[in-house]
Coordinates of C-alpha atoms and ligand atoms in Angstrom, one line a residue:
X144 CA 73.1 28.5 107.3
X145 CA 71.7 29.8 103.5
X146 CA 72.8 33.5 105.2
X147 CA 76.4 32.9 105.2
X148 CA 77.5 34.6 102.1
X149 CA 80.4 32.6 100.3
X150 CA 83.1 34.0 98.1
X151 CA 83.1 32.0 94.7
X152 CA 85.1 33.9 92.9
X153 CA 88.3 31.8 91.9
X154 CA 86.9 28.4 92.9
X155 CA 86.7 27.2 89.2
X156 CA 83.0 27.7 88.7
X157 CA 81.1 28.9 86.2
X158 CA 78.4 30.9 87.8
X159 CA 81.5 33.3 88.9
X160 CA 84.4 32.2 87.2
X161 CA 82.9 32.4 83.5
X162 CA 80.9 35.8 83.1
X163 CA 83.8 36.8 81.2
X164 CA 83.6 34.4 78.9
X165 CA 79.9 34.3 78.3
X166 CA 78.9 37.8 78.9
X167 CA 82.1 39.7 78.0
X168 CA 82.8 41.6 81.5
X169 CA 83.8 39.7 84.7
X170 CA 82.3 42.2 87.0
X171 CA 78.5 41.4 87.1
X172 CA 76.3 40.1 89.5
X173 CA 75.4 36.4 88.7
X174 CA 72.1 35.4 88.8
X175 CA 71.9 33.0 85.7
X176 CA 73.6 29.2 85.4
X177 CA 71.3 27.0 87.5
X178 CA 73.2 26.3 90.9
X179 CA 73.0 27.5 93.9
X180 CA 75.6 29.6 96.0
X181 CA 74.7 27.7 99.5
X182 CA 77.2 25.3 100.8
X183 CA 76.6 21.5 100.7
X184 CA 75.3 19.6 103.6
X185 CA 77.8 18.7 106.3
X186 CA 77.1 14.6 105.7
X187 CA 78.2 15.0 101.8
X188 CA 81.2 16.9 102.4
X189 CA 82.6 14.7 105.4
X190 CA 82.2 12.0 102.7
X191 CA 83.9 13.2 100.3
X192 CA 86.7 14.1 102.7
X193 CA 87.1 11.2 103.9
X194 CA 87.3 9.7 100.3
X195 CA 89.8 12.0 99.7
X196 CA 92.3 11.7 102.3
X197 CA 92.5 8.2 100.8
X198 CA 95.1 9.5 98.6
X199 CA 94.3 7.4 95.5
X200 CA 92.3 7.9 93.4
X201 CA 92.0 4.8 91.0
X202 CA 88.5 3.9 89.4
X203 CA 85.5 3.9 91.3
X204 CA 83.4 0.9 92.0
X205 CA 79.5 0.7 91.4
X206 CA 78.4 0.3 94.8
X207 CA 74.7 -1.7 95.1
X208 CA 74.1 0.6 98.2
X209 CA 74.2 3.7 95.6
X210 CA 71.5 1.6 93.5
X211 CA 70.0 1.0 97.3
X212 CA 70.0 5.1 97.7
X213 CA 68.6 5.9 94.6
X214 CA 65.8 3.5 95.1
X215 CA 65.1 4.4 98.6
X216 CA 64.8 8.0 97.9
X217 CA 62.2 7.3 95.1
X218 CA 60.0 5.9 97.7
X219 CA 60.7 8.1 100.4
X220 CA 60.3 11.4 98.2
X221 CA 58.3 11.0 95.4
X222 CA 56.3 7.3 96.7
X223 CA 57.8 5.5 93.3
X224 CA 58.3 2.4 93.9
X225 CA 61.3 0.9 91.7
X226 CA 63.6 -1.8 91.3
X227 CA 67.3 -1.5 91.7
X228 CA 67.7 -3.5 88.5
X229 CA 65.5 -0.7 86.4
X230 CA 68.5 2.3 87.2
X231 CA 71.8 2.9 84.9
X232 CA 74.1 5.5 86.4
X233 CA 75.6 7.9 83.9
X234 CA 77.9 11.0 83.9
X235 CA 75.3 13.9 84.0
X236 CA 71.8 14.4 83.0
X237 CA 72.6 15.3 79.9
X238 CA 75.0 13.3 78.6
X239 CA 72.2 10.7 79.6
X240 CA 69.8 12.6 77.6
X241 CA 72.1 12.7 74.3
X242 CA 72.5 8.8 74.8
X243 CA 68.6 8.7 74.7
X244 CA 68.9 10.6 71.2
X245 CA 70.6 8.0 70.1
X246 CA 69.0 5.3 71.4
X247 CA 65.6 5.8 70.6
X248 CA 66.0 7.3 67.0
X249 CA 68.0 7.5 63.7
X250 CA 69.7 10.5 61.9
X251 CA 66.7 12.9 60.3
X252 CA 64.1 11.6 63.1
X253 CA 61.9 13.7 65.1
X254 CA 62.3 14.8 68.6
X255 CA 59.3 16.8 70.6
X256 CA 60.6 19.3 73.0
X257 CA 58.2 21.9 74.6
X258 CA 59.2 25.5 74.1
X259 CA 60.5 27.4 76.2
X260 CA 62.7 24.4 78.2
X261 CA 66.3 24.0 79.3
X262 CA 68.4 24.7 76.0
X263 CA 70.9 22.2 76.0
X264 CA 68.1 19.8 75.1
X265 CA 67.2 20.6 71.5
X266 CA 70.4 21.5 71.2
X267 CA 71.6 17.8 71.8
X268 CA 68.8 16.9 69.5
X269 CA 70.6 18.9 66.6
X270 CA 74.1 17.8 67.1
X271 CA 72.5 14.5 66.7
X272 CA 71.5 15.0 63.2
X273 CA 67.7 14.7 64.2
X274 CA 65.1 16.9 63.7
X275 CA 63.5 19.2 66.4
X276 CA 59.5 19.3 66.5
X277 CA 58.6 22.3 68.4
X278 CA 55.6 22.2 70.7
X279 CA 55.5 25.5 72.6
X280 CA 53.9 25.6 75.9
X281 CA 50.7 27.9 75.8
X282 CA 50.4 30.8 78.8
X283 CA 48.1 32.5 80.6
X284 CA 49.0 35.4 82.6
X285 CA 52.4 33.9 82.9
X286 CA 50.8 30.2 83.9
X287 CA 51.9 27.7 81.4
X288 CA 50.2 24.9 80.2
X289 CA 51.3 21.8 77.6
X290 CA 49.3 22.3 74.1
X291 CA 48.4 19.1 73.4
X292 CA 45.8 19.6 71.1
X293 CA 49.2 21.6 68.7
X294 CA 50.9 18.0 69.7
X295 CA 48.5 16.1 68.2
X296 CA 48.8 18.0 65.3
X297 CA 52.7 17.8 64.7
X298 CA 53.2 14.3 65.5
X299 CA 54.2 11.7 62.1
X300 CA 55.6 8.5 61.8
X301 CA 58.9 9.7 62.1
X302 CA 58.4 11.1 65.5
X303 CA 60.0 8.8 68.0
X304 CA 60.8 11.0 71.2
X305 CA 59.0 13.3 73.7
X306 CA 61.4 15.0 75.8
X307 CA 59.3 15.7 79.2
X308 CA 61.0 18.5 81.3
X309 CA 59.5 17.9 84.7
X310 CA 59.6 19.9 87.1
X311 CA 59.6 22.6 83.8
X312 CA 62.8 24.4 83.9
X313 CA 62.6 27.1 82.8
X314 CA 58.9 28.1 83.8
X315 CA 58.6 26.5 87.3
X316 CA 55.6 23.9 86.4
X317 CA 55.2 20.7 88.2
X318 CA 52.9 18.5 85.7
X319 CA 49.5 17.6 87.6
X320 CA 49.2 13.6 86.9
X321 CA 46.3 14.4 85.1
X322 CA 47.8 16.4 82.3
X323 CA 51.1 13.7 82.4
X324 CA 48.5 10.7 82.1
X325 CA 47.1 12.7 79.0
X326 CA 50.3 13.7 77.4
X327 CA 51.4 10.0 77.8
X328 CA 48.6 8.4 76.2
X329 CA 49.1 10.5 73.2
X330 CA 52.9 9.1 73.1
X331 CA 51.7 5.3 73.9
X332 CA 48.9 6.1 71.1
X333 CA 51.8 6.9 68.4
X334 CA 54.3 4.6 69.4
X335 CA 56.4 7.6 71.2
X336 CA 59.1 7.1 73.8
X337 CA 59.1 10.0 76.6
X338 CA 62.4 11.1 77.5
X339 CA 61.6 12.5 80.9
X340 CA 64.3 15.1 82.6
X341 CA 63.0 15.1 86.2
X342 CA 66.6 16.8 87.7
X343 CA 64.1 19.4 89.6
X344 CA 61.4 16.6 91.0
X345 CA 62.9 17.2 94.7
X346 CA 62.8 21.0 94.4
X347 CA 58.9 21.6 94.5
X348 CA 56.6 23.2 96.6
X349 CA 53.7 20.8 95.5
X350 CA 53.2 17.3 94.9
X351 CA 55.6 16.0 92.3
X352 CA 54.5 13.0 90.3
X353 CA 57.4 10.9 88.4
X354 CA 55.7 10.3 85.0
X355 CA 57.0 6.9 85.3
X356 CA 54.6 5.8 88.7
X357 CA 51.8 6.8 87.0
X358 CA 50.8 2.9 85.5
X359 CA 52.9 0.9 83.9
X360 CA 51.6 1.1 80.2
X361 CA 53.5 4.6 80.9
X362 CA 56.8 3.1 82.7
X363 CA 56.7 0.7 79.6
X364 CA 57.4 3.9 77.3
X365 CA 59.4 6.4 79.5
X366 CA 62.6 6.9 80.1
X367 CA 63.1 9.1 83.6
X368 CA 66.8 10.8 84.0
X369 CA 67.5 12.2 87.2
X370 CA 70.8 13.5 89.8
X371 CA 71.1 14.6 93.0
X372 CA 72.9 17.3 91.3
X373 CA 70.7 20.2 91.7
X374 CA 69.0 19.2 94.8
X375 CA 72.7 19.0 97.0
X376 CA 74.3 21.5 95.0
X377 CA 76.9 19.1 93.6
X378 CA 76.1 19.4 89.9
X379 CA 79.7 19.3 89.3
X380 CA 80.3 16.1 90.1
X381 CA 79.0 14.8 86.9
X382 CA 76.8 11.8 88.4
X383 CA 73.0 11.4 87.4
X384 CA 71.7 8.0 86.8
X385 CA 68.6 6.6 84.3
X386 CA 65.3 4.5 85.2
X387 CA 63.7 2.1 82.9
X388 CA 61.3 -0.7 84.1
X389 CA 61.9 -1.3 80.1
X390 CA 64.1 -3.7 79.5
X391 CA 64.1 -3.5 76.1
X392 CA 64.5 0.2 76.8
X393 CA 67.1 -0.3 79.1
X394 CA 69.3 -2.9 76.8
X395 CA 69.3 -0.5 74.4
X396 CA 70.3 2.5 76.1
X397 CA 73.2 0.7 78.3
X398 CA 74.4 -0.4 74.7
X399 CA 74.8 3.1 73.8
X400 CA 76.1 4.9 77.5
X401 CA 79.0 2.0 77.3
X402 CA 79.3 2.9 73.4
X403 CA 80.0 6.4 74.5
X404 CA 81.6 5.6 77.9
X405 CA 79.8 7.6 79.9
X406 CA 79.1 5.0 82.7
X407 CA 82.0 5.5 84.5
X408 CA 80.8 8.0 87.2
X409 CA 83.8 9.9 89.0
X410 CA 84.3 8.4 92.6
X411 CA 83.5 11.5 94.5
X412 CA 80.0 11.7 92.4
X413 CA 79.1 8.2 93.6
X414 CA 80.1 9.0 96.9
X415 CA 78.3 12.3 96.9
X416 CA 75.2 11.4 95.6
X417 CA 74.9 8.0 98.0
X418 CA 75.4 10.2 101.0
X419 CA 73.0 12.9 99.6
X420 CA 70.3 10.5 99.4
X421 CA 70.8 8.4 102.6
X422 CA 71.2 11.4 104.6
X423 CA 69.3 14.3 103.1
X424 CA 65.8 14.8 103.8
X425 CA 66.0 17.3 106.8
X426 CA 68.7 19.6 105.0
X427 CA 66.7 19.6 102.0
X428 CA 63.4 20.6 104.0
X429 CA 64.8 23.0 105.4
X430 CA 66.6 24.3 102.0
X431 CA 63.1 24.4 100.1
X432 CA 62.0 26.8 103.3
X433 CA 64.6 28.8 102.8
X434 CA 64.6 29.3 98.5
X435 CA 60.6 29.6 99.1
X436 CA 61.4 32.8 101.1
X437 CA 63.5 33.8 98.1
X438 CA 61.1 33.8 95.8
X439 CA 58.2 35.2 97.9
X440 CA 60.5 38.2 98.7
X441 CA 61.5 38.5 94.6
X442 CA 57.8 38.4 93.0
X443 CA 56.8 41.0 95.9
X444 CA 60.2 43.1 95.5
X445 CA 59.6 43.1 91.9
X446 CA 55.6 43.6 92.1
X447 CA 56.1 46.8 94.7
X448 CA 58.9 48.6 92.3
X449 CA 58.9 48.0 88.6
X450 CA 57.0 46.8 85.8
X451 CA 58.4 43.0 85.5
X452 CA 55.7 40.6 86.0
X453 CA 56.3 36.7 87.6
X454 CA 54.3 34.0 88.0
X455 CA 55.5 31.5 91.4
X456 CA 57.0 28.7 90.4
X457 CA 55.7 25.5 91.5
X458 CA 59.3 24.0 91.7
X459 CA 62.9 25.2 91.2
X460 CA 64.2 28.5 92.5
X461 CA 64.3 29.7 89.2
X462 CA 62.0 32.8 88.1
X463 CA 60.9 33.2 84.8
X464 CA 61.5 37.4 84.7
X465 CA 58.6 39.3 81.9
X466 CA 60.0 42.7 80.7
X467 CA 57.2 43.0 78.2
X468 CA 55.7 46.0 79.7
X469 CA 58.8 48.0 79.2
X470 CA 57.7 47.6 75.3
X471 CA 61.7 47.6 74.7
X472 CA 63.4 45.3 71.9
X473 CA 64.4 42.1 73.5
X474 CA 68.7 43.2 72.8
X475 CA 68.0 46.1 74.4
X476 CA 66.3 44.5 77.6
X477 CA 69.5 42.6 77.4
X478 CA 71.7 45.3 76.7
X479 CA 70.6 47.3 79.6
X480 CA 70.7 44.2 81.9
X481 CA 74.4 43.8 81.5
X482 CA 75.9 47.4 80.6
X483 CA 73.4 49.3 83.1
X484 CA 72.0 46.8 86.1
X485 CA 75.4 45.0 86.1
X486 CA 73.7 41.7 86.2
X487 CA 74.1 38.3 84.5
X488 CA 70.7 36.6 83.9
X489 CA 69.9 33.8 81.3
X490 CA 68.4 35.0 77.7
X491 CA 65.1 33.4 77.4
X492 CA 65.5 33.4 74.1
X493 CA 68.0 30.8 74.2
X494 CA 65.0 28.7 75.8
X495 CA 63.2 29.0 72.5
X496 CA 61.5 31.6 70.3
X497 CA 58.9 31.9 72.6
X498 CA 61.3 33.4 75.2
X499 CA 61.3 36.7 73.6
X500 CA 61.0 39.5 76.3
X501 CA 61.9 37.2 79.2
X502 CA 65.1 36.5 81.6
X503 CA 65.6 33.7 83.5
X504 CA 66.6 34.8 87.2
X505 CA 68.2 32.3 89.8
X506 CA 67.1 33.0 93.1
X507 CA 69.2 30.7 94.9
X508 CA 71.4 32.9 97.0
X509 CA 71.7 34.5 100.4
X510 CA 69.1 37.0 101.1
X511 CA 71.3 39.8 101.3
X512 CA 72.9 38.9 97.7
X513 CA 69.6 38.3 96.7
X514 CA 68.7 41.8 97.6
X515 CA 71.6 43.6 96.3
X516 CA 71.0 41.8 92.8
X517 CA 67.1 42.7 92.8
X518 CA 68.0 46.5 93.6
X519 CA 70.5 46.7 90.8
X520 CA 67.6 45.3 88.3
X521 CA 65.2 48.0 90.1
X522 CA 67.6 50.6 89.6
X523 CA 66.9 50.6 85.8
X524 CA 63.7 48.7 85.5
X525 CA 61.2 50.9 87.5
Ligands
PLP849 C1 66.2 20.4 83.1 C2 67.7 20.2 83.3 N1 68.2 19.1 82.8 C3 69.5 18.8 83.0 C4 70.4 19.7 83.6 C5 71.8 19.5 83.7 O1 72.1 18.2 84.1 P1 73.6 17.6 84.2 O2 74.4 18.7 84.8 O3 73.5 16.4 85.1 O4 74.0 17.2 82.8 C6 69.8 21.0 84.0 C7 70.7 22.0 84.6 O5 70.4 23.1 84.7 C8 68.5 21.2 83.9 O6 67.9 22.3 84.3

C-alpha cells in the first residue's frame, strides 16, 4: 500500500504546494518538510468521514476516550504508564512548545536547545524574547552524542529550560536511558525544567524510552509534548497534546494554553488522533517495515554512487545527507541541489551552525519516487 504513488500536487500542502514559495521554482522534486506522501490508514479516514457527513461543524467536545487513547497507547507502545489527568491537549506540538517558553521562564531567560535540532524550536525561543544557550551535539563519524560535559559548562542561574528533542530530529538519535537519566540529573541538579519534544517516539527502530518513565524525580521536572501527527501522517490536523505528572507544572502551563487559546483542538484532529491510537498498531508496524526499507536502499544507493556519507537513523525516516567530501561552499551544495538535481531538501543550516555541509532528506515516499529523487542527486553528486 506505501507503492501507490499519490498526486499531491494541488491538495493544499506544503511539501508540493509551497516549493514555490520557499525555494523559488515549483518544479522540484520534494524531499524536505517532514511528512510523508503515503495515505492514512483506512480506520482514521472512515472516521473522519463519518464526522464529516455530519454536516455541522460546531465546536468539538473533549472526549475522556481521547484522554483514554492517549493513555493507552503510552502503555502499549512505549510501557509509560500515566494518568489521564497528567495530559493537556493542544493545537500542535509547537504551539505547545511556545506555551512552555512562556510558562517556565521570563523575558531575557535562558533556553538550552541542542544543535543541530528541528528549527522552529529556538526560533520560538527568540520570538519569545528569551535567550538561546546553544549546546551542540558532538559527532563521530556521523554518530551524535549530547555534550554534557559543554552543558555543564553553559548552564547559570538564569537557565530555566532544556528543550529535549527525542527521537533527535534532525540526526535520527533515539536517547539510550542511560544518557537521558544523566542529562536529567544535571537539569534536577540546577533546578532546570526539560521541555521534551518526543513527536518521533513511535517512529524508531530501537527501543524508545519517554524521558518522563524514567523515575519520577525526572517526571517531577519534564514536560513531554507529543501528536499522532507524524506517526498517521495527519500533521495537518493541528492536534498534539502535553504530559505532566507535575501539577504545579501542569497549572501553570494550562494557565498559559487557555491564555493563548490554543486548547481548542479542531474536531477532525480529536477524531483523527483517537482513532489513530485505538486502532493503529498493525498499520504502523507495518509502516516502520516499509520506511526501514527506504532508508537501507538510500544509505546503500548513496554509498555505491557518490561521495555523500549517512549515518542510519535510529528513528524517523529522515536522513541527515554529508556533502563535505565534495569540499564545495555550503550555497553552492545548495545551489546545485536546486538549479542542477532539481530537488527540494531542508538546509541544515537552518538546524543550527553546526549544519554546515549537510541536507536534510525525507525518505518517506514510494520506492519508485524515492528512486527517481536519489538519481537526480546522483546525477550531480557522483
Ligand atoms: C521535533 C519536531 N517537533 C515538532 C514538530 C511539529 O509539530 P506540530 O506540527 O504538531 O506543531 C516537528 C515537525 O516536523 C518536529 O520534527
Amino acid at each position: 500500500m506505501f507503492d501507490k504513488i499519490i498526486d499531491r500536487k494541488n491538495s493544499s500542502c506544503t511539501k508540493y504546494d509551497d516549493l514555490e514559495h520557499y525555494f523559488g521554482n515549483a518544479n522540484l522534486d520534494p524531499f524536505w518538510v517532514a511528512d510523508m506522501d503515503f495515505e492514512i490508514p483506512p480506520f482514521i479516514q472512515e472516521a473522519i468521514q463519518k464526522r464529516a457527513s455530519h454536516n455541522v461543524y460546531g465546536y468539538g467536545k473533549q472526549n475522556k476516550e481521547i484522554f483514554e487513547a492517549i493513555k493507552n497507547w503510552m502503555k502499549s507502545q512505549h510501557s509509560w504508564d500515566i494518568d489521564t489527568s497528567w495530559i493537556s491537549l493542544c493545537n500542535g506540538v509547537v504551539p505547545a512548545y511556545a506555551a512552555c517558553v512562556e510558562a517556565f521562564s521570563n523575558i531575557d531567560d535562558e533556553i538550552i536547545v541542542q544543535t543541530p535540532v528541528y528549527f522552529p524550536l529556538f526560533q520560538c525561543i527568540k520570538s519569545n524574547n528569551r535567550k538561546v544557550l546553544y549546546n551542540p551535539l558532538k559527532q563521530i563519524d556521523g554518530y551524535y552524542t549530547m555534550d554534557l560535559e559543554h552543558l555543564k559548562s553553559i548552564i547559570t542561574p538564569k537557565t530555566k529550560i532544556l528543550t529535549l528533542c527525542s527521537p533527535h530530529n534532525p540526526v535520527g538519535r533515539v536517547w539510550s536511558k542511560e544518557e537521558l537519566e544523566e542529562l536529567a540529573n544535571i537539569c534536577i541538579k540546577n533546578n532546570i525544567t526539560i521541555i521534551s519534544d518526543e513527536i518521533h517516539a513511535d517512529l524508531v527502530f530501537k527501543k524508545f524510552t519517554p524521558l518522563a518513565s524514567i523515575n519520577d524525580k525526572i517526571s517531577n521536572c519534564t514536560i513531554t509534548l507529543n501528536s499522532s501527527g507524524k506517526t498517521f501522517n495527519i500533521a495537518g490536523l493541528n492536534a498534539s497534546y502535553c504530559i505532566t505528572s507535575n501539577n504545579e507544572l501542569k497549572d501553570k502551563l494550562d494557565k498559559v494554553i487557555k491564555q493563548r487559546v490554543i486548547n481548542s483542538v479542531n474536531v477532525f484532529g480529536l477524531i483523527a488522533m483517537q482513532s489513530a491510537y485505538e486502532n493503529g498498531t498493525v498499520w504502523l508496524n507495518d509502516l516502520k517495515d516499509y520506511i526501514s526499507s527506504n532508508i537501507d536502499f538510500t544509505i546503500e544507493y548513496l554509498h555505491k554512487n557518490s561521495k555523500i556519507k549517512v549515518h542510519r537513523p535510529e528513528a524517523t525516516y529522515l536522513l541527515w545527507l554529508d556533502f563535505s567530501e565534495y569540499n564545495l561552499a555550503h550555497n553552492k551544495i545548495k545551489e546545485m541541489l536546486l538549479q542542477e538535481c532539481k530537488i527540494a531538501l531542508n538546509d541544515g543550516l537552518t538546524f543550527g551552525k553546526n549544519g554546515k555541509n549537510y541536507f536534510r532528506f525525507n525518505s518517506a515516499t514510494s520506492k519508485i519516487q524515492l528512486k527517481n529523487g536519489l538519481n537526480k542527486i546522483i546525477s550531480i553528486f557522483k
